[in-house]
């Protein structure tokens, strides 16, 4: 090793534990020495892939939880000798990254339209080189032991190759196809987004009740809508077939003539219309509403014939039938709404307007209202791909932890919709499809836009050469006649960036001339590429890739529940489809990190917690331990800075314990196996190590991070620091020094996955080592719990602890020396007292324990094992005054407890009070209840 921090002989520990001094030093050492993935060619593999954060991102508190849990697992498996691989990388984050770069351009009075596609993409790569690695440095600060030597990026050439192959293969298999369907359209970014990227918010709006005239002049039919502007593209009015009010209209094939456009549309029967709601009649705009799209299909309208009245900027455009009034063309959708409502009011067709709170869809990144928009996009047949993952979960091939998430998983997968994977962006994996002229009776003609049901042929291929070959075969010509052009405009004979004046450009192509084909302008949904993360990062599609063969399937995926459908389910689909095996054997879903009051964190609420600020203040180890201790399956984590501070204090306590050991000649152990022990206290602490290792192993196997953290915490704080060190003071013989050094080593190994920095520092300072702690061996004590020694030491702990507590309750000075009496002690009690006189004298502060009945008079009773010790109080305290004090304090606590009990039992308080007020009342009630019990016990001691 080079530049190894001082490890031998033992180096004196600083008096004060300072996390900042050790964290950067050790992380740089681990990474530079390749210790995050040491060479273990023959070892059992263990693999985790990190959910790739956006390249634009910075570490937030959710990242801190997610990555801490993963690092605990990977460090634990590495210590167990496995070839532990934690794949790391970042996602190109199509919309987010393009948005960041465009904002930078805007700040310089520049814009994307000033650049060619290639030049803009070069700008994005420049931004990535300068600013795209922020979060990777922050993950290092958290202590994440990832394999940085193989850091991945979803736009790397090898990854792009995998993405293109998946698209092409799925297309060949009929599982990717082009279709005209409604999408969630983001007018700000001018792209489709997925359902999962739509954020529904409550907004104040209106419900407009409109009269649509029957075409024969016999009256009106009444409809209501929250979006009156969409009437420009209405194609029907639906009524329920069982609604008696409309049976006559249905029977005679009645139609409606729309206001403004004059379009005549049918009245159709469909169960979507609810007779119980309003008039029971519903306007149907299949090109601008998801429910209406399905009604329209049932009514016989083909997607290509459905009317569209908005352009990509959500401004009114002319419909295919040319009936939209000229004065509305080019108007913003919301301005058009006002104009249309005014027209209806003037014409007496607006019946009434109701105020309504409306569930409105917004783009989660753009913040603008999303518009259902009919457009041609690429889709994945998610329903077919969803079958094998569902079967994998049912069979146990994939275990979801906690199991309660299975129901949610199945509900979504069983109702899954086609997955729209095309995005109208420049940054991302460009869709590997080329378009060419369509064949007609008159020859070949270029289709500029797919409208009026006209489609353009597409050629899906991994390379341009393959696309040319496919196109040549389609047209029945030599490949030399196929030429690649920049885009649809060039193919149609228009300047590159001009707005074309028509939807369909028919231009005969010479029998002997070149046939232009051009590549799809769109890119793939970011989640399409990240769905390949478990296998494309390991070398796929190279089937002989060593990592792929050894590390797929992965062992575990740790994920927030909020990306179960965004990412996890899609990885399962693609992994099983292409690898014929599940992508991971277990899926662990953790909750959110919430503010201390349980609210979701958000910038608008001002309750966002910066994990880097917590690291600066308390150290990474403290934050990591907090995350582990608070991570309880099926529950969210409530942020509590006081607890983070408490875990920093925990690290300080361990540091001070190690300093105490150093100062008493206790050094690093040379044995993995427990040393030989003859004294009860040494046998006991070895047994406690055995039990703690077992508890940790079980908790980690069950992915109970809270149980694992609590097991090591209580062993370190209580058994080792509070009791073992106290019990061995003044008795540092060679056996005790050997046992103490071995136990401290086991603590450092067991605690390392949770607190890697302080444990590595202590490991290095306690003496000569063959290796760094990060690659040491997990404890294997090869010892058993000595029941007799355990009983003896627990008897001493009970005596000392109970006696100290009793003194505190009764106001007796901790150092006061007393005499105890035990009437008729058992042989075991006699033996324990006989063997531990020195410890009892030093820690219990008892001058003597007499095996006889206590003298008459007030005495406090203290239990230990099967013995009850009576300690006379005459001359120790003023018994009458102490009783009066305790009775007064207890009465106050009882009064407060009962008052809070009534308040909490009052439904009006529970229903109307703020959640934080209820939580405080419950906490106060618990405190006063416990205090009343404590004071009652103290009074009972006085007799």
PDB file of N, CA, C and O in Angstrom, residues 32 119 180 201 256 395 414 470 555 579 592 611 617 659 718 758 894 904:
ATOM      1  N   UNK A  32      -8.109   5.303  -3.518  1.00  0.00           N
ATOM      2  CA  UNK A  32      -6.840   5.226  -4.250  1.00  0.00           C
ATOM      3  C   UNK A  32      -6.231   3.832  -4.179  1.00  0.00           C
ATOM      4  O   UNK A  32      -5.521   3.407  -5.089  1.00  0.00           O
ATOM      5  N   UNK A 119     -24.543  20.723 -32.423  1.00  0.00           N
ATOM      6  CA  UNK A 119     -23.851  21.772 -31.671  1.00  0.00           C
ATOM      7  C   UNK A 119     -24.436  21.915 -30.270  1.00  0.00           C
ATOM      8  O   UNK A 119     -23.702  22.132 -29.299  1.00  0.00           O
ATOM      9  N   UNK A 180     -50.649   6.333 -32.763  1.00  0.00           N
ATOM     10  CA  UNK A 180     -51.238   7.648 -32.496  1.00  0.00           C
ATOM     11  C   UNK A 180     -52.144   7.495 -31.287  1.00  0.00           C
ATOM     12  O   UNK A 180     -53.177   6.823 -31.350  1.00  0.00           O
ATOM     13  N   UNK A 201     -52.467  18.571  -8.813  1.00  0.00           N
ATOM     14  CA  UNK A 201     -52.639  19.577  -7.759  1.00  0.00           C
ATOM     15  C   UNK A 201     -54.097  20.049  -7.758  1.00  0.00           C
ATOM     16  O   UNK A 201     -54.769  20.035  -8.788  1.00  0.00           O
ATOM     17  N   UNK A 256     -76.006  16.955 -32.904  1.00  0.00           N
ATOM     18  CA  UNK A 256     -75.864  18.268 -32.287  1.00  0.00           C
ATOM     19  C   UNK A 256     -75.043  19.135 -33.235  1.00  0.00           C
ATOM     20  O   UNK A 256     -74.092  18.650 -33.868  1.00  0.00           O
ATOM     21  N   UNK A 395     -43.743 -16.323  -7.495  1.00  0.00           N
ATOM     22  CA  UNK A 395     -42.982 -17.555  -7.254  1.00  0.00           C
ATOM     23  C   UNK A 395     -41.899 -17.385  -6.202  1.00  0.00           C
ATOM     24  O   UNK A 395     -41.338 -18.374  -5.728  1.00  0.00           O
ATOM     25  N   UNK A 414     -50.920  -5.165 -13.162  1.00  0.00           N
ATOM     26  CA  UNK A 414     -52.089  -5.795 -13.787  1.00  0.00           C
ATOM     27  C   UNK A 414     -52.905  -4.804 -14.611  1.00  0.00           C
ATOM     28  O   UNK A 414     -53.679  -5.203 -15.482  1.00  0.00           O
ATOM     29  N   UNK A 470     -32.296  -1.896 -45.036  1.00  0.00           N
ATOM     30  CA  UNK A 470     -33.717  -2.214 -44.846  1.00  0.00           C
ATOM     31  C   UNK A 470     -34.580  -1.377 -45.791  1.00  0.00           C
ATOM     32  O   UNK A 470     -35.529  -1.860 -46.409  1.00  0.00           O
ATOM     33  N   UNK A 555     -27.909  -9.167  -6.450  1.00  0.00           N
ATOM     34  CA  UNK A 555     -28.477  -9.771  -5.236  1.00  0.00           C
ATOM     35  C   UNK A 555     -29.585  -8.932  -4.620  1.00  0.00           C
ATOM     36  O   UNK A 555     -30.553  -9.478  -4.081  1.00  0.00           O
ATOM     37  N   UNK A 579     -32.406 -11.078 -20.311  1.00  0.00           N
ATOM     38  CA  UNK A 579     -31.443 -11.948 -19.644  1.00  0.00           C
ATOM     39  C   UNK A 579     -32.036 -13.300 -19.263  1.00  0.00           C
ATOM     40  O   UNK A 579     -31.321 -14.200 -18.838  1.00  0.00           O
ATOM     41  N   UNK A 592     -39.902   7.585   2.798  1.00  0.00           N
ATOM     42  CA  UNK A 592     -39.378   8.934   2.592  1.00  0.00           C
ATOM     43  C   UNK A 592     -38.746   9.449   3.878  1.00  0.00           C
ATOM     44  O   UNK A 592     -39.073   8.994   4.972  1.00  0.00           O
ATOM     45  N   UNK A 611     -28.289  17.345   3.780  1.00  0.00           N
ATOM     46  CA  UNK A 611     -27.454  16.333   4.427  1.00  0.00           C
ATOM     47  C   UNK A 611     -25.997  16.762   4.549  1.00  0.00           C
ATOM     48  O   UNK A 611     -25.310  16.386   5.505  1.00  0.00           O
ATOM     49  N   UNK A 617     -21.641  19.453  10.344  1.00  0.00           N
ATOM     50  CA  UNK A 617     -21.872  19.738  11.762  1.00  0.00           C
ATOM     51  C   UNK A 617     -21.569  18.546  12.668  1.00  0.00           C
ATOM     52  O   UNK A 617     -20.978  18.701  13.746  1.00  0.00           O
ATOM     53  N   UNK A 659      -9.508   5.347  23.767  1.00  0.00           N
ATOM     54  CA  UNK A 659      -8.407   6.068  24.432  1.00  0.00           C
ATOM     55  C   UNK A 659      -8.123   5.464  25.812  1.00  0.00           C
ATOM     56  O   UNK A 659      -6.957   5.315  26.198  1.00  0.00           O
ATOM     57  N   UNK A 718     -23.891   0.213  26.195  1.00  0.00           N
ATOM     58  CA  UNK A 718     -24.243  -0.366  27.499  1.00  0.00           C
ATOM     59  C   UNK A 718     -23.250  -1.418  27.969  1.00  0.00           C
ATOM     60  O   UNK A 718     -22.558  -1.238  28.975  1.00  0.00           O
ATOM     61  N   UNK A 758     -14.940   6.606  11.681  1.00  0.00           N
ATOM     62  CA  UNK A 758     -14.381   6.546  13.032  1.00  0.00           C
ATOM     63  C   UNK A 758     -13.839   5.151  13.321  1.00  0.00           C
ATOM     64  O   UNK A 758     -12.814   5.000  13.992  1.00  0.00           O
ATOM     65  N   UNK A 894     -49.369  13.319  38.795  1.00  0.00           N
ATOM     66  CA  UNK A 894     -50.657  12.637  38.627  1.00  0.00           C
ATOM     67  C   UNK A 894     -51.705  13.616  38.108  1.00  0.00           C
ATOM     68  O   UNK A 894     -52.499  13.289  37.209  1.00  0.00           O
ATOM     69  N   UNK A 904     -56.807  14.279  25.760  1.00  0.00           N
ATOM     70  CA  UNK A 904     -56.620  13.330  24.653  1.00  0.00           C
ATOM     71  C   UNK A 904     -57.853  12.464  24.430  1.00  0.00           C
ATOM     72  O   UNK A 904     -58.048  11.909  23.350  1.00  0.00           O
TER      73      UNK A 904
END
